Structure formats: C-alpha cells, structure tokens
mmCIF file of C-alpha atoms in Angstrom:
data_model
loop_
_atom_site.group_PDB
_atom_site.id
_atom_site.type_symbol
_atom_site.label_atom_id
_atom_site.label_comp_id
_atom_site.label_asym_id
_atom_site.label_seq_id
_atom_site.Cartn_x
_atom_site.Cartn_y
_atom_site.Cartn_z
ATOM 1 C CA MET A 1261 -0.120 0.013 -0.033
ATOM 2 C CA THR A 1262 1.399 3.707 -0.881
ATOM 3 C CA GLU A 1263 1.899 6.285 1.588
ATOM 4 C CA PRO A 1264 -0.431 9.024 1.178
ATOM 5 C CA PHE A 1265 0.651 12.243 -0.049
ATOM 6 C CA PRO A 1266 1.344 14.758 2.592
ATOM 7 C CA PRO A 1267 -1.413 17.358 3.036
ATOM 8 C CA LEU A 1268 -0.550 20.581 1.643
ATOM 9 C CA PRO A 1269 -0.507 23.836 3.656
ATOM 10 C CA HIS A 1270 -3.823 24.820 4.667
ATOM 11 C CA TRP A 1271 -4.127 27.960 2.482
ATOM 12 C CA ALA A 1272 -3.439 25.664 -0.766
ATOM 13 C CA ALA A 1273 -6.291 23.053 0.533
ATOM 14 C CA GLY A 1274 -8.847 25.392 0.367
ATOM 15 C CA GLY A 1275 -8.879 28.196 3.008
ATOM 16 C CA TRP A 1276 -10.872 31.353 2.852
ATOM 17 C CA ARG A 1277 -9.488 33.023 -0.294
ATOM 18 C CA GLY A 1278 -11.299 34.321 -3.211
ATOM 19 C CA GLY A 1279 -13.222 31.624 -5.604
ATOM 20 C CA GLY A 1280 -14.710 28.465 -4.455
ATOM 21 C CA GLY A 1281 -14.275 26.469 -1.409
ATOM 22 C CA ARG A 1282 -14.445 29.262 1.137
ATOM 23 C CA PRO A 1283 -15.762 29.021 4.927
ATOM 24 C CA ARG A 1284 -18.347 31.276 5.698
ATOM 25 C CA CYS A 1285 -17.939 33.786 8.382
ATOM 26 C CA PRO A 1286 -19.952 32.997 11.498
ATOM 27 C CA PRO A 1287 -22.666 35.432 12.790
ATOM 28 C CA SER A 1288 -21.523 38.078 14.868
ATOM 29 C CA THR A 1289 -22.923 41.153 16.525
ATOM 30 C CA LEU A 1290 -24.350 43.916 14.271
ATOM 31 C CA LEU A 1291 -21.863 47.043 15.039
ATOM 32 C CA GLY A 1292 -19.360 47.908 12.442
ATOM 33 C CA VAL A 1293 -16.749 46.965 9.792
ATOM 34 C CA ALA A 1294 -13.221 47.906 8.982
ATOM 35 C CA ALA A 1295 -13.014 45.806 5.391
ATOM 36 C CA VAL A 1296 -15.043 43.492 3.443
ATOM 37 C CA VAL A 1297 -13.763 40.820 0.885
ATOM 38 C CA VAL A 1298 -16.364 39.794 -1.772
ATOM 39 C CA GLY A 1299 -15.719 37.023 -3.816
ATOM 40 C CA ALA A 1300 -18.269 35.018 -5.897
ATOM 41 C CA GLY A 1301 -21.874 35.256 -4.032
ATOM 42 C CA TRP A 1302 -20.047 35.763 -0.748
ATOM 43 C CA VAL A 1303 -19.107 38.353 1.426
ATOM 44 C CA ARG A 1304 -16.160 38.441 4.348
ATOM 45 C CA ALA A 1305 -16.274 40.725 6.983
ATOM 46 C CA GLU A 1306 -13.096 41.672 8.940
ATOM 47 C CA PRO A 1307 -13.426 43.183 12.308
ATOM 48 C CA LYS A 1308 -12.274 46.332 13.774
ATOM 49 C CA GLY A 1309 -11.135 45.501 17.236
ATOM 50 C CA GLU A 1310 -13.727 44.353 19.194
ATOM 51 C CA GLN A 1311 -16.570 45.099 16.408
ATOM 52 C CA SER A 1312 -17.559 42.693 13.710
ATOM 53 C CA ILE A 1313 -20.709 42.515 11.280
ATOM 54 C CA ASP A 1314 -22.632 39.684 9.601
ATOM 55 C CA LEU A 1315 -23.183 40.458 6.301
ATOM 56 C CA ILE A 1316 -23.678 37.267 4.473
ATOM 57 C CA GLY A 1317 -27.314 37.039 4.194
ATOM 58 C CA LYS A 1318 -28.247 40.930 2.717
ATOM 59 C CA ASN A 1319 -24.724 40.926 1.207
ATOM 60 C CA GLU A 1320 -24.669 44.657 2.420
ATOM 61 C CA VAL A 1321 -21.689 46.743 3.611
ATOM 62 C CA TYR A 1322 -22.888 49.837 5.979
ATOM 63 C CA GLY A 1323 -20.875 53.424 5.932
ATOM 64 C CA ASP A 1324 -19.226 54.897 8.933
ATOM 65 C CA THR A 1325 -19.023 58.668 9.407
ATOM 66 C CA ARG A 1326 -15.662 58.053 11.347
ATOM 67 C CA HIS A 1327 -13.449 56.424 8.995
ATOM 68 C CA GLU A 1328 -13.580 54.835 5.330
ATOM 69 C CA VAL A 1329 -14.705 51.418 4.674
ATOM 70 C CA ASN A 1330 -12.425 49.074 2.944
ATOM 71 C CA VAL A 1331 -14.054 46.493 0.424
ATOM 72 C CA TYR A 1332 -12.178 44.035 -1.869
ATOM 73 C CA VAL A 1333 -14.258 42.721 -4.907
ATOM 74 C CA LYS A 1334 -12.944 40.206 -7.059
ATOM 75 C CA VAL A 1335 -12.737 40.985 -10.540
ATOM 76 C CA PHE A 1336 -15.581 40.431 -12.849
ATOM 77 C CA THR A 1337 -18.097 39.865 -9.868
ATOM 78 C CA ASN A 1338 -20.553 42.233 -8.680
ATOM 79 C CA SER A 1339 -19.636 44.044 -5.163
ATOM 80 C CA PRO A 1340 -22.067 43.802 -2.112
ATOM 81 C CA PHE A 1341 -24.742 46.749 -1.691
ATOM 82 C CA LEU A 1342 -22.952 49.554 -0.307
ATOM 83 C CA VAL A 1343 -25.393 51.396 2.234
ATOM 84 C CA CYS A 1344 -25.445 55.117 2.067
ATOM 85 C CA MET A 1345 -25.589 54.910 6.096
ATOM 86 C CA ASP A 1346 -24.288 53.496 8.986
ATOM 87 C CA LEU A 1347 -25.996 50.865 10.837
ATOM 88 C CA ALA A 1348 -27.086 52.659 13.741
ATOM 89 C CA LEU A 1349 -29.017 55.139 11.602
ATOM 90 C CA SER A 1350 -30.572 52.299 9.745
ATOM 91 C CA GLN A 1351 -32.577 51.183 12.484
ATOM 92 C CA GLU A 1352 -34.061 54.653 12.491
ATOM 93 C CA ARG A 1353 -37.044 56.343 10.764
ATOM 94 C CA ILE A 1354 -35.517 58.816 8.292
ATOM 95 C CA ILE A 1355 -37.508 61.502 7.067
ATOM 96 C CA ASP A 1356 -37.220 62.736 3.178
ATOM 97 C CA PRO A 1357 -33.607 60.890 2.791
ATOM 98 C CA LYS A 1358 -31.775 61.934 -0.416
ATOM 99 C CA TYR A 1359 -28.738 60.309 -1.451
ATOM 100 C CA LEU A 1360 -26.036 61.303 -3.802
ATOM 101 C CA TRP A 1361 -23.389 58.682 -4.923
ATOM 102 C CA ILE A 1362 -20.102 59.669 -6.679
ATOM 103 C CA GLY A 1363 -17.502 57.550 -8.322
ATOM 104 C CA PRO A 1364 -13.875 57.547 -8.303
ATOM 105 C CA ASP A 1365 -14.095 59.792 -11.436
ATOM 106 C CA GLY A 1366 -15.628 62.560 -9.699
ATOM 107 C CA ARG A 1367 -19.307 62.043 -11.494
ATOM 108 C CA ASP A 1368 -22.809 60.989 -10.361
ATOM 109 C CA LEU A 1369 -23.405 57.443 -10.247
ATOM 110 C CA GLU A 1370 -27.094 57.912 -10.950
ATOM 111 C CA GLY A 1371 -28.038 56.500 -14.132
ATOM 112 C CA GLN A 1372 -24.932 54.839 -14.915
ATOM 113 C CA SER A 1373 -25.126 51.348 -16.702
ATOM 114 C CA TYR A 1374 -22.581 49.708 -14.523
ATOM 115 C CA VAL A 1375 -24.464 50.396 -11.388
ATOM 116 C CA ASN A 1376 -27.450 49.193 -9.352
ATOM 117 C CA LEU A 1377 -28.573 52.081 -7.407
ATOM 118 C CA THR A 1378 -31.476 51.432 -5.408
ATOM 119 C CA GLU A 1379 -34.284 54.148 -4.133
ATOM 120 C CA THR A 1380 -32.909 53.527 -0.460
ATOM 121 C CA GLY A 1381 -29.294 54.691 -1.106
ATOM 122 C CA LYS A 1382 -27.552 51.339 -1.824
ATOM 123 C CA LEU A 1383 -25.110 51.002 -4.592
ATOM 124 C CA MET A 1384 -23.876 47.977 -6.427
ATOM 125 C CA VAL A 1385 -21.295 48.211 -8.873
ATOM 126 C CA MET A 1386 -21.795 45.345 -11.310
ATOM 127 C CA GLY A 1387 -19.061 43.272 -13.179
ATOM 128 C CA PHE A 1388 -16.144 44.990 -11.410
ATOM 129 C CA ARG A 1389 -12.851 45.402 -12.996
ATOM 130 C CA GLU A 1390 -9.779 46.915 -11.944
ATOM 131 C CA SER A 1391 -10.636 50.238 -13.678
ATOM 132 C CA MET A 1392 -13.450 50.762 -11.406
ATOM 133 C CA SER A 1393 -11.294 50.466 -7.997
ATOM 134 C CA GLY A 1394 -11.461 53.965 -5.927
ATOM 135 C CA ALA A 1395 -13.160 55.936 -3.847
ATOM 136 C CA TYR A 1396 -17.066 55.736 -3.785
ATOM 137 C CA THR A 1397 -18.665 58.484 -1.714
ATOM 138 C CA CYS A 1398 -22.254 59.239 -0.689
ATOM 139 C CA THR A 1399 -23.810 62.099 0.791
ATOM 140 C CA LEU A 1400 -27.009 61.427 2.444
ATOM 141 C CA SER A 1401 -29.105 64.532 3.670
ATOM 142 C CA HIS A 1402 -32.439 64.245 5.708
ATOM 143 C CA LYS A 1403 -34.640 66.098 7.883
ATOM 144 C CA ILE A 1404 -35.321 65.930 11.759
ATOM 145 C CA ILE A 1405 -38.809 67.212 12.729
ATOM 146 C CA GLU A 1406 -39.405 68.657 16.462
ATOM 147 C CA ALA A 1407 -42.172 66.716 17.983
ATOM 148 C CA MET A 1408 -43.363 69.885 19.929
ATOM 149 C CA THR A 1409 -42.936 72.895 17.446
ATOM 150 C CA GLN A 1410 -42.562 71.012 14.057
ATOM 151 C CA GLU A 1411 -39.489 72.809 13.403
ATOM 152 C CA GLU A 1412 -37.606 71.006 10.475
ATOM 153 C CA THR A 1413 -33.517 70.594 10.567
ATOM 154 C CA GLU A 1414 -31.552 69.493 7.609
ATOM 155 C CA MET A 1415 -28.824 66.690 8.428
ATOM 156 C CA VAL A 1416 -26.156 65.804 6.358
ATOM 157 C CA GLU A 1417 -23.951 62.767 6.653
ATOM 158 C CA ALA A 1418 -20.715 61.869 4.396
ATOM 159 C CA TYR A 1419 -19.630 57.951 3.980
ATOM 160 C CA LYS A 1420 -16.523 56.754 1.894
ATOM 161 C CA PHE A 1421 -16.077 53.274 0.679
ATOM 162 C CA MET A 1422 -12.715 52.581 -0.609
ATOM 163 C CA VAL A 1423 -13.413 49.691 -3.122
ATOM 164 C CA TYR A 1424 -10.446 47.400 -4.560
ATOM 165 C CA ALA A 1425 -10.574 44.900 -7.322
ATOM 166 C CA TYR A 1426 -8.591 41.754 -6.436
ATOM 167 C CA ARG A 1427 -7.383 38.342 -8.131
ATOM 168 C CA GLU A 1428 -6.775 35.317 -6.777
ATOM 169 C CA ALA A 1429 -2.639 34.656 -6.399
ATOM 170 C CA ASP A 1430 -1.487 32.375 -9.348
ATOM 171 C CA HIS A 1431 0.068 29.035 -7.376
ATOM 172 C CA ALA A 1432 3.168 27.470 -8.409
ATOM 173 C CA TYR A 1433 5.358 24.637 -6.268
ATOM 174 C CA GLN A 1434 8.813 24.577 -5.639
ATOM 175 C CA VAL A 1435 10.074 20.966 -5.489
ATOM 176 C CA SER A 1436 13.285 19.736 -3.629
ATOM 177 C CA VAL A 1437 14.291 16.267 -3.820
ATOM 178 C CA ARG A 1438 17.747 14.406 -3.441
ATOM 179 C CA PHE A 1439 19.292 11.286 -5.201
ATOM 180 C CA SER A 1440 22.223 9.015 -4.176
ATOM 181 C CA THR A 1441 24.682 8.592 -7.167
ATOM 182 C CA MET A 1442 28.082 6.621 -7.232
ATOM 183 C CA ARG A 1443 30.154 9.548 -8.137
ATOM 184 C CA CYS A 1444 29.319 13.504 -8.974
ATOM 185 C CA LYS A 1445 31.158 13.066 -12.506
ATOM 186 C CA LEU A 1446 29.000 10.477 -14.008
ATOM 187 C CA LYS A 1447 27.247 11.124 -16.959
ATOM 188 C CA THR A 1448 24.354 9.035 -15.953
ATOM 189 C CA ASN A 1449 23.609 11.810 -13.561
ATOM 190 C CA GLY A 1450 22.502 14.314 -16.098
ATOM 191 C CA LEU A 1451 20.922 11.535 -18.215
ATOM 192 C CA PHE A 1452 18.769 10.440 -14.967
ATOM 193 C CA VAL A 1453 17.715 14.209 -14.336
ATOM 194 C CA GLU A 1454 16.643 14.704 -17.924
ATOM 195 C CA LYS A 1455 14.480 11.500 -18.038
ATOM 196 C CA LEU A 1456 12.957 12.583 -14.918
ATOM 197 C CA ASN A 1457 11.761 15.956 -16.124
ATOM 198 C CA LYS A 1458 10.234 14.053 -19.171
ATOM 199 C CA ILE A 1459 8.288 11.247 -16.780
ATOM 200 C CA LEU A 1460 7.161 14.366 -14.470
ATOM 201 C CA ASN A 1461 5.827 16.158 -17.382
ATOM 202 C CA SER A 1462 4.132 13.314 -19.156
ATOM 203 C CA THR A 1463 2.515 12.676 -15.826
ATOM 204 C CA ILE A 1464 1.092 16.189 -15.250
ATOM 205 C CA SER A 1465 0.631 17.294 -18.981
ATOM 206 C CA TYR A 1466 -3.125 16.737 -19.301
ATOM 207 C CA LEU A 1467 -3.436 18.962 -16.310
ATOM 208 C CA THR A 1468 -1.796 21.864 -18.679
ATOM 209 C CA CYS A 1469 0.977 21.989 -16.167
ATOM 210 C CA HIS A 1470 4.916 21.548 -16.813
ATOM 211 C CA ILE A 1471 8.112 21.395 -15.006
ATOM 212 C CA THR A 1472 10.167 24.315 -15.307
ATOM 213 C CA GLN A 1473 13.017 26.002 -13.828
ATOM 214 C CA SER A 1474 14.872 22.764 -13.347
ATOM 215 C CA SER A 1475 18.515 22.170 -11.968
ATOM 216 C CA SER A 1476 20.736 19.591 -10.360
ATOM 217 C CA LYS A 1477 23.769 20.081 -8.427
ATOM 218 C CA CYS A 1478 26.007 17.251 -6.980
ATOM 219 C CA HIS A 1479 27.629 17.147 -3.477
ATOM 220 C CA SER A 1480 30.022 15.083 -1.785
ATOM 221 C CA ILE A 1481 28.547 14.521 1.682
ATOM 222 C CA ARG A 1482 30.794 12.867 4.617
ATOM 223 C CA THR A 1483 28.480 11.042 7.261
ATOM 224 C CA PRO A 1484 29.551 9.765 10.588
ATOM 225 C CA LYS A 1485 28.590 6.085 9.687
ATOM 226 C CA ASN A 1486 28.675 5.617 5.816
ATOM 227 C CA GLY A 1487 32.049 7.690 5.358
ATOM 228 C CA LEU A 1488 31.782 9.625 1.931
ATOM 229 C CA GLN A 1489 28.710 9.720 -0.472
ATOM 230 C CA TYR A 1490 27.532 11.684 -3.518
ATOM 231 C CA GLU A 1491 23.690 13.054 -3.692
ATOM 232 C CA LEU A 1492 22.369 14.928 -6.615
ATOM 233 C CA PHE A 1493 20.455 18.039 -5.442
ATOM 234 C CA VAL A 1494 17.490 18.078 -7.996
ATOM 235 C CA ASN A 1495 15.073 21.610 -7.723
ATOM 236 C CA PHE A 1496 12.077 22.563 -10.093
ATOM 237 C CA LEU A 1497 9.015 24.586 -10.054
ATOM 238 C CA VAL A 1498 5.621 22.859 -10.842
ATOM 239 C CA SER A 1499 4.028 25.487 -13.205
ATOM 240 C CA PRO A 1500 0.247 25.996 -14.261
ATOM 241 C CA LEU A 1501 0.696 27.634 -17.401
ATOM 242 C CA ALA A 1502 2.115 24.860 -19.891
ATOM 243 C CA SER A 1503 0.934 24.876 -23.433
ATOM 244 C CA GLY A 1504 -2.774 24.904 -23.882
ATOM 245 C CA TRP A 1505 -3.356 26.856 -20.316
ATOM 246 C CA GLU A 1506 -4.589 29.994 -22.357
ATOM 247 C CA GLU A 1507 -7.577 27.748 -23.829
ATOM 248 C CA VAL A 1508 -8.614 27.031 -20.352
ATOM 249 C CA CYS A 1509 -8.860 30.599 -19.545
ATOM 250 C CA HIS A 1510 -10.663 31.296 -22.446
ATOM 251 C CA LYS A 1511 -13.484 29.099 -21.744
ATOM 252 C CA LEU A 1512 -13.682 30.419 -18.084
ATOM 253 C CA PRO A 1513 -11.989 33.750 -18.234
ATOM 254 C CA TYR A 1514 -13.802 34.861 -15.093
ATOM 255 C CA ASP A 1515 -12.755 31.841 -12.858
ATOM 256 C CA CYS A 1516 -8.882 31.405 -14.721
ATOM 257 C CA GLU A 1517 -7.111 31.371 -11.606
ATOM 258 C CA ASP A 1518 -9.348 29.254 -9.775
ATOM 259 C CA VAL A 1519 -8.794 26.958 -12.516
ATOM 260 C CA THR A 1520 -5.242 26.777 -13.099
ATOM 261 C CA ASN A 1521 -4.762 26.784 -9.504
ATOM 262 C CA ARG A 1522 -7.102 23.570 -8.743
ATOM 263 C CA ARG A 1523 -5.051 22.061 -11.737
ATOM 264 C CA VAL A 1524 -1.364 22.712 -10.189
ATOM 265 C CA ARG A 1525 -2.690 21.427 -7.178
ATOM 266 C CA GLN A 1526 -3.810 18.198 -8.451
ATOM 267 C CA ALA A 1527 -0.231 18.092 -10.384
ATOM 268 C CA ALA A 1528 1.807 18.548 -7.069
ATOM 269 C CA GLU A 1529 -0.405 15.642 -5.449
ATOM 270 C CA ARG A 1530 0.620 13.541 -8.502
ATOM 271 C CA ILE A 1531 4.007 14.312 -8.059
ATOM 272 C CA GLY A 1532 4.172 13.747 -4.518
ATOM 273 C CA LYS A 1533 2.710 10.341 -5.215
ATOM 274 C CA PHE A 1534 5.368 9.613 -7.694
ATOM 275 C CA PHE A 1535 8.118 10.399 -5.558
ATOM 276 C CA HIS A 1536 6.705 8.140 -2.734
ATOM 277 C CA GLN A 1537 6.341 5.119 -4.971
ATOM 278 C CA LEU A 1538 9.972 6.271 -6.881
ATOM 279 C CA ARG A 1539 12.016 3.390 -5.132
ATOM 280 C CA GLN A 1540 9.564 1.038 -6.961
ATOM 281 C CA ILE A 1541 9.626 2.680 -10.058
ATOM 282 C CA LEU A 1542 13.343 3.029 -10.368
ATOM 283 C CA GLU A 1543 14.006 -0.806 -9.513
ATOM 284 C CA TYR A 1544 11.463 -2.288 -11.765
ATOM 285 C CA GLU A 1545 10.565 0.550 -14.734
ATOM 286 C CA LEU A 1546 13.968 2.632 -15.073
ATOM 287 C CA HIS A 1547 16.089 -0.142 -14.267
ATOM 288 C CA VAL A 1548 18.754 2.276 -12.878
ATOM 289 C CA VAL A 1549 19.383 0.661 -9.565
ATOM 290 C CA PRO A 1550 21.967 1.132 -8.058
ATOM 291 C CA ALA A 1551 23.358 3.842 -9.757
ATOM 292 C CA VAL A 1552 21.016 6.448 -8.992
ATOM 293 C CA GLN A 1553 18.662 5.881 -5.692
ATOM 294 C CA TYR A 1554 16.068 8.029 -4.202
ATOM 295 C CA VAL A 1555 16.845 9.315 -0.597
ATOM 296 C CA ASP A 1556 14.025 8.356 1.359
ATOM 297 C CA ASN A 1557 12.025 11.292 2.787
ATOM 298 C CA SER A 1558 13.933 13.828 0.877
ATOM 299 C CA PHE A 1559 11.109 15.043 -1.047
ATOM 300 C CA SER A 1560 9.825 18.678 -0.026
ATOM 301 C CA MET A 1561 7.737 21.162 -1.542
ATOM 302 C CA THR A 1562 7.078 24.834 -0.994
ATOM 303 C CA PRO A 1563 4.119 26.903 -2.500
ATOM 304 C CA ILE A 1564 4.989 30.094 -4.478
ATOM 305 C CA ASP A 1565 2.555 32.738 -5.441
ATOM 306 C CA SER A 1566 2.543 35.392 -7.964
ATOM 307 C CA CYS A 1567 0.179 37.805 -9.415
ATOM 308 C CA ARG A 1568 -1.080 38.937 -12.709
ATOM 309 C CA PRO A 1569 0.497 42.138 -14.052
ATOM 310 C CA GLY A 1570 -1.332 45.085 -12.543
ATOM 311 C CA PHE A 1571 -1.725 43.328 -9.393
ATOM 312 C CA GLY A 1572 0.311 42.906 -5.863
ATOM 313 C CA LYS A 1573 0.502 42.028 -2.452
ATOM 314 C CA ASN A 1574 0.688 44.457 0.312
ATOM 315 C CA HIS A 1575 0.476 43.240 3.794
ATOM 316 C CA HIS A 1576 0.382 46.798 5.294
ATOM 317 C CA THR A 1577 -1.802 48.601 2.934
ATOM 318 C CA HIS A 1578 -4.351 45.588 2.627
ATOM 319 C CA GLN A 1579 -3.909 43.753 5.912
ATOM 320 C CA ASN A 1580 -7.615 42.470 5.633
ATOM 321 C CA CYS A 1581 -6.833 40.897 2.336
ATOM 322 C CA ALA A 1582 -3.094 40.230 2.852
ATOM 323 C CA SER A 1583 -3.343 36.747 0.677
ATOM 324 C CA CYS A 1584 -4.915 38.498 -2.049
ATOM 325 C CA CYS A 1585 -3.434 40.027 -5.433
ATOM 326 C CA VAL A 1586 -4.764 43.370 -5.046
ATOM 327 C CA VAL A 1587 -4.906 46.088 -7.644
ATOM 328 C CA CYS A 1588 -1.813 48.283 -7.845
ATOM 329 C CA ASP A 1589 -2.860 51.791 -6.714
ATOM 330 C CA PRO A 1590 -2.066 55.187 -8.498
ATOM 331 C CA GLY A 1591 1.226 55.794 -8.652
ATOM 332 C CA THR A 1592 2.624 52.132 -8.388
ATOM 333 C CA TYR A 1593 2.909 49.374 -11.572
ATOM 334 C CA SER A 1594 3.502 45.809 -11.909
ATOM 335 C CA PRO A 1595 4.584 44.702 -15.528
ATOM 336 C CA ASN A 1596 4.955 41.106 -14.599
ATOM 337 C CA ASN A 1597 4.137 38.292 -12.496
ATOM 338 C CA GLU A 1598 5.804 39.660 -9.344
ATOM 339 C CA VAL A 1599 3.903 39.876 -5.888
ATOM 340 C CA THR A 1600 4.517 43.447 -5.347
ATOM 341 C CA CYS A 1601 3.565 46.900 -6.954
ATOM 342 C CA ARG A 1602 6.526 48.976 -7.727
ATOM 343 C CA THR A 1603 6.594 52.570 -7.277
ATOM 344 C CA CYS A 1604 7.149 54.636 -10.106
ATOM 345 C CA ALA A 1605 10.139 57.145 -10.149
ATOM 346 C CA ARG A 1606 7.723 59.692 -11.049
ATOM 347 C CA PRO A 1607 3.967 59.418 -10.270
ATOM 348 C CA GLN A 1608 2.705 59.314 -13.671
ATOM 349 C CA ALA A 1609 0.513 56.191 -13.369
ATOM 350 C CA ARG A 1610 -2.588 57.831 -11.993
ATOM 351 C CA MET A 1611 -4.795 54.873 -12.455
ATOM 352 C CA TYR A 1612 -5.575 51.660 -10.610
ATOM 353 C CA GLY A 1613 -3.907 48.423 -12.212
ATOM 354 C CA ALA A 1614 -1.262 50.178 -13.981
ATOM 355 C CA LYS A 1615 1.122 47.893 -15.804
ATOM 356 C CA SER A 1616 3.877 50.349 -16.608
ATOM 357 C CA CYS A 1617 4.369 53.976 -15.532
ATOM 358 C CA SER A 1618 3.749 55.425 -18.952
#
C-alpha cells in the first residue's frame, strides 16, 4: 500500500481566499466593519477591534462617518450593496432621505449602466474591473422634525468606501528532492535528471501543467556512519502555465485563477505520489539501480505565489486581504508576475491596475 501524499498547507487546500471553497464567516454582533472581502456570491467581513458584522445574508456593507470602509471585490463579480448610512441610522425612521453617490472619477453615479442604485440609497457596482477601483462616496441628507414645534432641521452625513479589485494569486510549487549516486562526475547523473523531467512532465501534462526551472547539482557528503557519499540535489518548479492553458482560460475567463490553481494543486499531488513510489519505479521501470537511488523522505514542496500584471500583495496597506493580489494603487505598477507593485519614479501612473508608469 502506497504512503499517502502529505497534506498541503491549509492555504493551498481551500482556505478563505477568493473563488470557490471558502468557509463562511460565523454570525456576529451587528456593530461595525473595517473591511469587507467579496468573492463569487459571498461576503467576508473583517472586524475592527472588538467590532464585527454579519453581512452574509443581506450582502450589504454599511458606511461609517468616522472612517472609510475598505471593500475588496473579486474581478468580474458584483460588489455587495454599499449602504449610504451607518448601521445605527439604518435602525431609525428617516424623513425625506436623499442620496448622492459619486464614483472614483468624480461623476454622479445615478443612471450609469454599470451600477445598480436603489431608491433607498444602496449601490452595487456590477462586473467589477480594476479600473473601477477607488473611492465611492455618498452624501445622505434628511430631515429631523421637532415633535413639539414641528421645526425642521436638515441633517447631512457623508460616507466613504474604498473599493479595490482583487484576483486570486497564481500558485506554483517549488520542489526539492535528493538522489544518491556513485560519483558526481557520472554522465548518467545528467541523463537521469533529463529522464526524470520527461516522466514528470508526461505525468502532469493532461492538467496543462509542466516542470520549469529545473536544476541539479551534485555534492559530496561525509556522514559519521557511512563515510563519503554523493548526492544529486534536484530542484524544479511545478507551473500551471503549460502549453494550452490559455484555451482553458478562454473557456472560463472569469475564474481562470481558480481553474489553474486547482489543476496545479492536482499536479503537485501527483508528483508527491510519484516520489513516494519512486523506489519501486526505479527498480522495476527505469532499471537504474544502484547507480541512482532516491533518498527516502528527501522530497519537499514549497508554495510560490505570483500575481497577474497590474496586481500585487501589500500586507501593510491591505491587511484584511493580505493573501489577495490587490489592484496596484495610482503611482505604482506591476509589469509582470511578481507579487509586489513597484513605485513609479515619477507619479505618472494615475490609474489603478497600471502595468507601467507611462
């Protein structure tokens, strides 16, 4: 019976990140909210101090006159309803309310085709894209009527929501493994690594994943019990972007990261099982014993994240979406698949999601 593949870290096995398979937040006291993360059909609220809010059922985010509210919306999905009042005010009777929503470009949002604006002042931004990121502000005006004198007083409150587009990080896995060999200068060492790469690629090709950045180096190792030994240190990256992955994304453009991440995890699992069965494979299929042998328990795998151009991670600025690839702020850019947004030498990039400073 083969040994089962060791479990991947919790984040790779379906944590709370954007896309499918996330756990819902437990119901909590309706007090306030600091940040909200929105995926496909769900809302995640981040508490501010002791405060928290259950937004799952209504898909609503309330404003706060004391501070701006951060909201993270997965690209191509709809935002939750942004409510033009705080939670306490929503529990009261409001006389003659009027709502004015202004978007990041400074324009009135009423009548815009990409928004759903209700008569009770709730705003939903539909088909959210990185260019839609920014400040959404609402001004609520209403009257207070004195019971005795019937005197009317005009009240005005302003609410600000910072809404950011985000994507799932693209996952890859860095694999390290060791093999014992007779000598470091054997020609069969290079041939073995080449053959190993071909086998691994053929094993995971149906998942549109492949082995990249493969390298090997031989070292002489002195051990207390066995004297001088020689080992091949092999490293490679399991990538989800093999030939044909674009066609997968064209079929499912809105969930491309979800699909490729699921496939590369399946590829990593297959490779893990392969190395746990490798001694038997070497003996009965490759016939290379005893020239090269797998060093038991030397297999290790480390997750590597990358972000699409125009997105990056910032644990300080976006603490409540630290594992997300959040759209780059104006004045920053990301031209490739790194995980951080670079700062422009001169603040020429004035839009969200810039891929260059020009």
